[in-house]
Amino acid sequence: MYSFLDSPPPILLSGDLFYPQLAQSRVLIIGMGGLGAPVTLHLARAGVGHLTLVDSDKVELSNLQRQIIHTNQDLGQWKVESARQKIRQLAPQIQIRLLPCRLETDLLSEQVSLSDVIVDCTDNFNSRFAINQACLYHKKPLVSGAALRFAGQLTVFLLQESRSPCYHCLYPDTPDMEMACHNNGIISPLVGVIGSLQALEVIKILLNLGKTLCGRLLLIDAYNMQRRILTLNKDPLCPSCSTKSPSKLLS
Amino acid sequence: MTITVKFFASLREQIGTNQLKLTLHTPLTMEQVWTSACPNTPLPEYLLMALNKEYVQADAIVKEGDEVAFFPPVTGG
């Protein structure tokens, strides 16, 4: 056991030195870019015992400005492999599974079913809708973050609870409009902020602490440093999660 | 009657202000509020909306004193 796990973690509330629940927990992190990087680093440092990392890309020079888990020495490597090396340096006891591929339906479903919490760090709607469907099907908590230019969004869907909204309640069928960071730009610390908040929500869910963002949507406009929290209710006509709508769950 | 209309993120850049007041003579839907507030900017095809800090659809009805907020889809990561 490493010393950073022996000392009280910053989330310490009860006087325990360490949360064994985290060491037993399994988190699936999809996307190892600007959001996935801080999510992974924080969850590894917090002592989450099992991390599955997914990304089909290799590290490029243009990633380094915001994807803080990768370095110049990682150029050309799979992003998930680069991330594994950093986790190993922090905490060799963490069990890591790497998936350097796109998660097609069956594999996505399998990985979601094996996880306690899923963290959506992807950069496109197609992936986000597929992840939402898999999490709905398996009734798993989903922590969803996004950032572009100066705008950040964050919410939590506790899909094990029937009253929770889902990603489809927030976004109707929306095509990808070239809205990835590499097309539109991103003020790099903002993905760090959103990703760090995603990790925070994951830890709260795993430890059943406090009040998550489920049912609320956090918006950050970093340009004027304004933030707003909206109420996000389940859409009674949601094509994915409403019992009144035809099910479009995994077929 | 007067309402407040707020624009977030890229919409703020596009419209050129983060907030304006709008006087209505009749209750409007969220979509009609956009058209009244930004007559020179067509309603974006994909737009998220909140009424009094609650996420709503384009057909929600806006009344005296309400606060309307428009914000863009964000998917980058």
Short mmCIF file of C-alpha atoms in Angstrom, two decimals:
data_model
loop_
_atom_site.label_atom_id
_atom_site.label_comp_id
_atom_site.label_asym_id
_atom_site.label_seq_id
_atom_site.Cartn_x
_atom_site.Cartn_y
_atom_site.Cartn_z
CA MET A 1 0.00 0.00 0.00
CA TYR A 2 1.38 3.37 -0.94
CA SER A 3 1.73 6.22 1.47
CA PHE A 4 -0.74 8.46 -0.31
CA LEU A 5 -3.36 5.85 0.46
CA ASP A 6 -2.24 5.57 4.08
CA SER A 7 -2.78 9.24 4.81
CA PRO A 8 -6.27 10.69 5.12
CA PRO A 9 -7.70 11.43 1.70
CA PRO A 10 -9.11 14.91 1.19
CA ILE A 11 -12.62 13.50 1.16
CA LEU A 12 -12.09 12.12 4.66
CA LEU A 13 -15.20 12.67 6.73
CA SER A 14 -15.38 9.95 9.29
CA GLY A 15 -11.89 9.47 10.67
CA ASP A 16 -11.22 6.37 8.59
CA LEU A 17 -7.83 6.32 6.96
CA PHE A 18 -9.00 4.81 3.76
CA TYR A 19 -12.23 3.88 2.05
CA PRO A 20 -12.10 0.16 1.27
CA GLN A 21 -15.19 0.61 -0.94
CA LEU A 22 -13.07 2.53 -3.42
CA ALA A 23 -10.48 -0.24 -3.61
CA GLN A 24 -13.30 -2.65 -4.45
CA SER A 25 -14.90 -0.31 -7.01
CA ARG A 26 -14.85 -0.68 -10.77
CA VAL A 27 -15.02 2.42 -12.94
CA LEU A 28 -15.26 2.51 -16.72
CA ILE A 29 -13.74 5.66 -18.23
CA ILE A 30 -14.63 6.13 -21.89
CA GLY A 31 -12.40 8.62 -23.67
CA MET A 32 -8.83 9.30 -22.58
CA GLY A 33 -8.62 12.89 -23.82
CA GLY A 34 -9.10 16.23 -22.10
CA LEU A 35 -11.80 14.98 -19.72
CA GLY A 36 -10.64 11.40 -19.31
CA ALA A 37 -7.13 12.47 -18.32
CA PRO A 38 -8.04 14.28 -15.07
CA VAL A 39 -10.80 11.75 -14.33
CA THR A 40 -8.24 8.93 -14.46
CA LEU A 41 -5.57 10.72 -12.47
CA HIS A 42 -7.99 11.71 -9.71
CA LEU A 43 -9.65 8.30 -9.44
CA ALA A 44 -6.28 6.56 -9.33
CA ARG A 45 -5.10 8.88 -6.57
CA ALA A 46 -8.36 8.42 -4.68
CA GLY A 47 -7.73 4.70 -4.55
CA VAL A 48 -10.33 3.31 -6.95
CA GLY A 49 -9.19 -0.28 -7.31
CA HIS A 50 -10.27 -1.21 -10.83
CA LEU A 51 -10.12 1.11 -13.82
CA THR A 52 -11.07 0.24 -17.38
CA LEU A 53 -9.81 2.77 -19.91
CA VAL A 54 -11.22 3.10 -23.41
CA ASP A 55 -9.90 5.15 -26.33
CA SER A 56 -9.17 4.22 -29.93
CA ASP A 57 -6.67 7.03 -30.54
CA LYS A 58 -2.95 7.47 -30.20
CA VAL A 59 -1.30 10.45 -28.54
CA GLU A 60 -0.65 13.37 -30.88
CA LEU A 61 1.24 16.58 -30.29
CA SER A 62 -1.96 18.64 -30.52
CA ASN A 63 -3.40 16.68 -27.57
CA LEU A 64 -0.78 17.74 -25.07
CA GLN A 65 -2.16 21.24 -24.47
CA ARG A 66 -5.15 19.81 -22.59
CA GLN A 67 -4.81 16.05 -22.12
CA ILE A 68 -2.74 16.22 -18.99
CA ILE A 69 -2.12 12.50 -18.53
CA HIS A 70 -0.02 12.33 -21.73
CA THR A 71 3.44 13.76 -22.30
CA ASN A 72 5.83 14.37 -25.15
CA GLN A 73 7.38 10.95 -24.59
CA ASP A 74 4.02 9.28 -25.25
CA LEU A 75 3.58 10.58 -28.79
CA GLY A 76 2.44 7.79 -31.08
CA GLN A 77 1.40 5.47 -28.22
CA TRP A 78 -2.15 4.34 -27.58
CA LYS A 79 -3.69 6.86 -25.22
CA VAL A 80 -4.85 4.07 -22.92
CA GLU A 81 -1.30 2.69 -22.73
CA SER A 82 0.10 6.12 -21.98
CA ALA A 83 -2.50 6.48 -19.22
CA ARG A 84 -1.68 3.06 -17.80
CA GLN A 85 1.96 4.03 -17.38
CA LYS A 86 0.99 7.12 -15.36
CA ILE A 87 -1.37 5.10 -13.14
CA ARG A 88 1.39 2.52 -12.58
CA GLN A 89 3.71 5.29 -11.40
CA LEU A 90 1.05 6.46 -8.94
CA ALA A 91 -0.40 3.21 -7.69
CA PRO A 92 0.88 -0.12 -8.99
CA GLN A 93 -1.82 -2.04 -7.12
CA ILE A 94 -4.66 -0.68 -9.27
CA GLN A 95 -6.11 -3.25 -11.63
CA ILE A 96 -6.21 -1.73 -15.10
CA ARG A 97 -7.90 -2.99 -18.21
CA LEU A 98 -7.16 -1.29 -21.53
CA LEU A 99 -9.43 -1.18 -24.55
CA PRO A 100 -7.66 0.64 -27.40
CA CYS A 101 -10.73 0.46 -29.63
CA ARG A 102 -14.17 1.86 -30.17
CA LEU A 103 -16.71 0.12 -27.98
CA GLU A 104 -19.26 -1.40 -30.32
CA THR A 105 -22.61 -2.41 -28.88
CA ASP A 106 -21.78 -5.84 -27.44
CA LEU A 107 -18.46 -4.88 -25.94
CA LEU A 108 -19.90 -1.62 -24.57
CA SER A 109 -22.76 -3.52 -22.96
CA GLU A 110 -20.39 -6.05 -21.42
CA GLN A 111 -18.06 -3.42 -20.03
CA VAL A 112 -20.91 -1.35 -18.61
CA SER A 113 -22.36 -4.44 -16.93
CA LEU A 114 -18.99 -5.07 -15.23
CA SER A 115 -18.69 -1.53 -13.85
CA ASP A 116 -20.05 0.30 -10.81
CA VAL A 117 -19.92 3.74 -12.43
CA ILE A 118 -19.42 4.81 -16.05
CA VAL A 119 -17.72 8.11 -16.90
CA ASP A 120 -18.51 9.60 -20.29
CA CYS A 121 -15.47 11.56 -21.48
CA THR A 122 -16.16 11.19 -25.20
CA ASP A 123 -16.31 13.94 -27.79
CA ASN A 124 -19.33 13.05 -29.92
CA PHE A 125 -23.08 12.49 -29.64
CA ASN A 126 -23.04 9.04 -31.27
CA SER A 127 -20.88 7.64 -28.49
CA ARG A 128 -22.80 9.52 -25.82
CA PHE A 129 -26.16 8.13 -26.93
CA ALA A 130 -24.75 4.58 -27.15
CA ILE A 131 -23.24 4.85 -23.66
CA ASN A 132 -26.55 6.18 -22.31
CA GLN A 133 -28.44 3.24 -23.79
CA ALA A 134 -26.04 0.71 -22.32
CA CYS A 135 -26.18 2.37 -18.89
CA LEU A 136 -30.00 2.45 -19.04
CA TYR A 137 -30.09 -1.21 -19.97
CA HIS A 138 -27.84 -2.23 -17.10
CA LYS A 139 -29.21 0.44 -14.70
CA LYS A 140 -25.79 1.90 -13.97
CA PRO A 141 -24.80 5.40 -12.81
CA LEU A 142 -23.43 7.59 -15.60
CA VAL A 143 -21.34 10.73 -15.03
CA SER A 144 -21.48 12.89 -18.12
CA GLY A 145 -19.19 15.85 -18.80
CA ALA A 146 -18.55 17.94 -21.89
CA ALA A 147 -16.59 21.06 -22.78
CA LEU A 148 -16.06 23.18 -25.85
CA ARG A 149 -14.43 26.59 -26.32
CA PHE A 150 -15.35 28.34 -23.04
CA ALA A 151 -18.45 26.25 -22.26
CA GLY A 152 -18.66 23.31 -19.90
CA GLN A 153 -21.56 21.04 -18.95
CA LEU A 154 -21.77 18.39 -16.27
CA THR A 155 -24.49 16.13 -14.93
CA VAL A 156 -25.11 12.73 -13.37
CA PHE A 157 -27.67 10.13 -14.34
CA LEU A 158 -28.40 7.60 -11.58
CA LEU A 159 -30.00 5.15 -13.97
CA GLN A 160 -30.50 2.52 -11.28
CA GLU A 161 -33.29 4.83 -10.07
CA SER A 162 -36.39 5.04 -12.26
CA ARG A 163 -36.95 8.74 -11.51
CA SER A 164 -33.55 9.77 -12.90
CA PRO A 165 -33.45 11.58 -16.22
CA CYS A 166 -31.13 10.13 -18.86
CA TYR A 167 -28.86 11.69 -21.48
CA HIS A 168 -31.64 11.46 -24.05
CA CYS A 169 -33.89 13.61 -21.81
CA LEU A 170 -31.23 16.32 -22.02
CA TYR A 171 -30.31 15.95 -25.67
CA PRO A 172 -32.90 14.99 -28.23
CA ASP A 173 -31.48 13.11 -31.21
CA THR A 174 -28.70 15.47 -32.16
CA PRO A 175 -26.26 14.86 -34.98
CA ASP A 176 -22.58 15.42 -34.52
CA MET A 177 -21.82 18.89 -35.77
CA GLU A 178 -18.04 18.82 -35.72
CA MET A 179 -18.19 19.86 -32.10
CA ALA A 180 -15.09 18.06 -30.89
CA CYS A 181 -12.42 20.12 -29.17
CA HIS A 182 -9.94 19.58 -31.98
CA ASN A 183 -12.37 21.23 -34.41
CA ASN A 184 -13.64 24.11 -32.31
CA GLY A 185 -10.94 24.71 -29.79
CA ILE A 186 -11.11 24.56 -26.04
CA ILE A 187 -9.64 26.72 -23.35
CA SER A 188 -7.55 23.92 -21.93
CA PRO A 189 -8.00 24.32 -18.14
CA LEU A 190 -11.77 24.03 -18.61
CA VAL A 191 -11.61 20.34 -19.51
CA GLY A 192 -9.51 19.93 -16.38
CA VAL A 193 -12.23 21.62 -14.32
CA ILE A 194 -15.04 19.54 -15.80
CA GLY A 195 -13.03 16.30 -15.66
CA SER A 196 -12.07 16.93 -12.03
CA LEU A 197 -15.72 17.53 -11.16
CA GLN A 198 -16.63 14.28 -12.94
CA ALA A 199 -14.13 12.42 -10.74
CA LEU A 200 -15.62 14.12 -7.68
CA GLU A 201 -19.12 12.95 -8.61
CA VAL A 202 -17.83 9.41 -9.23
CA ILE A 203 -16.32 9.26 -5.74
CA LYS A 204 -19.54 10.59 -4.18
CA ILE A 205 -21.58 7.95 -6.00
CA LEU A 206 -19.22 5.13 -5.00
CA LEU A 207 -19.25 6.19 -1.35
CA ASN A 208 -22.89 7.29 -1.30
CA LEU A 209 -21.83 10.72 -0.09
CA GLY A 210 -23.70 14.00 -0.30
CA LYS A 211 -25.95 15.09 -3.13
CA THR A 212 -24.90 14.36 -6.70
CA LEU A 213 -25.82 16.40 -9.75
CA CYS A 214 -28.51 13.87 -10.68
CA GLY A 215 -31.57 15.89 -11.74
CA ARG A 216 -29.46 18.98 -12.18
CA LEU A 217 -27.27 20.28 -15.01
CA LEU A 218 -24.23 22.40 -14.23
CA LEU A 219 -23.32 24.93 -16.91
CA ILE A 220 -20.06 26.84 -16.81
CA ASP A 221 -19.36 29.80 -19.09
CA ALA A 222 -15.68 30.27 -18.36
CA TYR A 223 -15.35 33.38 -20.53
CA ASN A 224 -17.26 35.48 -17.99
CA MET A 225 -16.78 32.90 -15.22
CA GLN A 226 -20.47 32.36 -14.74
CA ARG A 227 -21.99 29.16 -13.60
CA ARG A 228 -25.57 28.06 -13.42
CA ILE A 229 -27.31 24.96 -12.15
CA LEU A 230 -30.53 24.02 -13.93
CA THR A 231 -33.14 21.55 -12.79
CA LEU A 232 -33.21 18.63 -15.22
CA ASN A 233 -36.29 16.45 -14.91
CA LYS A 234 -36.96 13.13 -16.50
CA ASP A 235 -38.75 13.71 -19.82
CA PRO A 236 -42.04 11.79 -19.66
CA LEU A 237 -41.82 11.37 -23.44
CA CYS A 238 -38.13 10.46 -23.60
CA PRO A 239 -37.67 7.88 -26.36
CA SER A 240 -35.04 6.07 -24.28
CA CYS A 241 -36.09 6.05 -20.63
CA SER A 242 -39.80 6.78 -20.48
CA THR A 243 -42.01 3.82 -19.74
CA LYS A 244 -44.63 5.47 -21.97
CA SER A 245 -42.37 5.44 -25.00
CA PRO A 246 -41.43 2.44 -27.09
CA SER A 247 -38.26 0.97 -25.70
CA LYS A 248 -35.17 1.54 -27.75
CA LEU A 249 -32.92 -0.33 -25.39
CA LEU A 250 -30.21 -2.60 -26.65
CA SER A 251 -31.60 -5.09 -29.06
CA MET B 1 -44.97 42.36 -19.26
CA THR B 2 -41.22 42.05 -19.04
CA ILE B 3 -39.04 38.96 -19.12
CA THR B 4 -35.28 38.44 -18.95
CA VAL B 5 -33.51 36.54 -21.72
CA LYS B 6 -30.01 35.16 -21.15
CA PHE B 7 -27.55 33.76 -23.66
CA PHE B 8 -24.82 31.35 -22.68
CA ALA B 9 -21.46 30.44 -24.17
CA SER B 10 -21.28 30.53 -27.97
CA LEU B 11 -24.79 32.04 -28.15
CA ARG B 12 -23.56 34.99 -26.11
CA GLU B 13 -20.80 35.45 -28.68
CA GLN B 14 -23.24 35.09 -31.55
CA ILE B 15 -25.91 37.46 -30.21
CA GLY B 16 -23.38 39.88 -28.77
CA THR B 17 -24.89 40.18 -25.30
CA ASN B 18 -25.36 37.89 -22.34
CA GLN B 19 -28.70 39.29 -21.28
CA LEU B 20 -31.56 41.46 -22.45
CA LYS B 21 -34.99 42.50 -21.26
CA LEU B 22 -37.97 41.84 -23.47
CA THR B 23 -41.45 43.32 -23.21
CA LEU B 24 -44.23 40.94 -24.20
CA HIS B 25 -47.83 41.76 -24.94
CA THR B 26 -48.97 38.17 -24.83
CA PRO B 27 -47.56 34.91 -23.40
CA LEU B 28 -45.08 33.30 -25.79
CA THR B 29 -43.44 29.94 -26.17
CA MET B 30 -39.69 29.64 -25.63
CA GLU B 31 -39.23 29.40 -29.37
CA GLN B 32 -41.23 32.60 -29.93
CA VAL B 33 -39.16 34.34 -27.28
CA TRP B 34 -36.03 33.57 -29.31
CA THR B 35 -37.61 35.03 -32.44
CA SER B 36 -38.69 38.18 -30.59
CA ALA B 37 -35.36 38.59 -28.81
CA CYS B 38 -33.15 37.90 -31.83
CA PRO B 39 -35.16 38.86 -34.93
CA ASN B 40 -32.01 38.82 -37.06
CA THR B 41 -30.80 35.40 -35.97
CA PRO B 42 -32.73 32.32 -37.05
CA LEU B 43 -33.55 29.86 -34.28
CA PRO B 44 -30.61 27.43 -34.15
CA GLU B 45 -31.63 23.94 -35.15
CA TYR B 46 -30.11 22.51 -31.98
CA LEU B 47 -30.62 24.70 -28.95
CA LEU B 48 -31.07 23.97 -25.25
CA MET B 49 -33.43 26.07 -23.16
CA ALA B 50 -34.20 26.77 -19.52
CA LEU B 51 -37.15 28.60 -18.00
CA ASN B 52 -36.61 29.90 -14.47
CA LYS B 53 -33.56 27.64 -14.18
CA GLU B 54 -35.46 24.54 -15.21
CA TYR B 55 -34.61 22.68 -18.39
CA VAL B 56 -37.63 22.87 -20.76
CA GLN B 57 -38.67 22.18 -24.34
CA ALA B 58 -39.30 24.79 -27.03
CA ASP B 59 -43.07 24.77 -26.46
CA ALA B 60 -42.92 25.83 -22.80
CA ILE B 61 -44.94 28.99 -22.11
CA VAL B 62 -43.19 32.11 -20.83
CA LYS B 63 -45.00 34.51 -18.49
CA GLU B 64 -44.49 37.84 -16.76
CA GLY B 65 -41.25 38.07 -14.82
CA ASP B 66 -39.85 34.80 -16.12
CA GLU B 67 -36.20 34.24 -16.87
CA VAL B 68 -35.42 32.49 -20.14
CA ALA B 69 -31.96 31.08 -20.85
CA PHE B 70 -30.63 29.69 -24.10
CA PHE B 71 -27.47 27.61 -24.27
CA PRO B 72 -25.75 25.56 -26.95
CA PRO B 73 -25.22 21.80 -27.18
CA VAL B 74 -21.75 20.85 -25.96
CA THR B 75 -20.20 17.48 -26.64
CA GLY B 76 -16.44 18.00 -26.74
CA GLY B 77 -14.14 16.22 -24.41
#
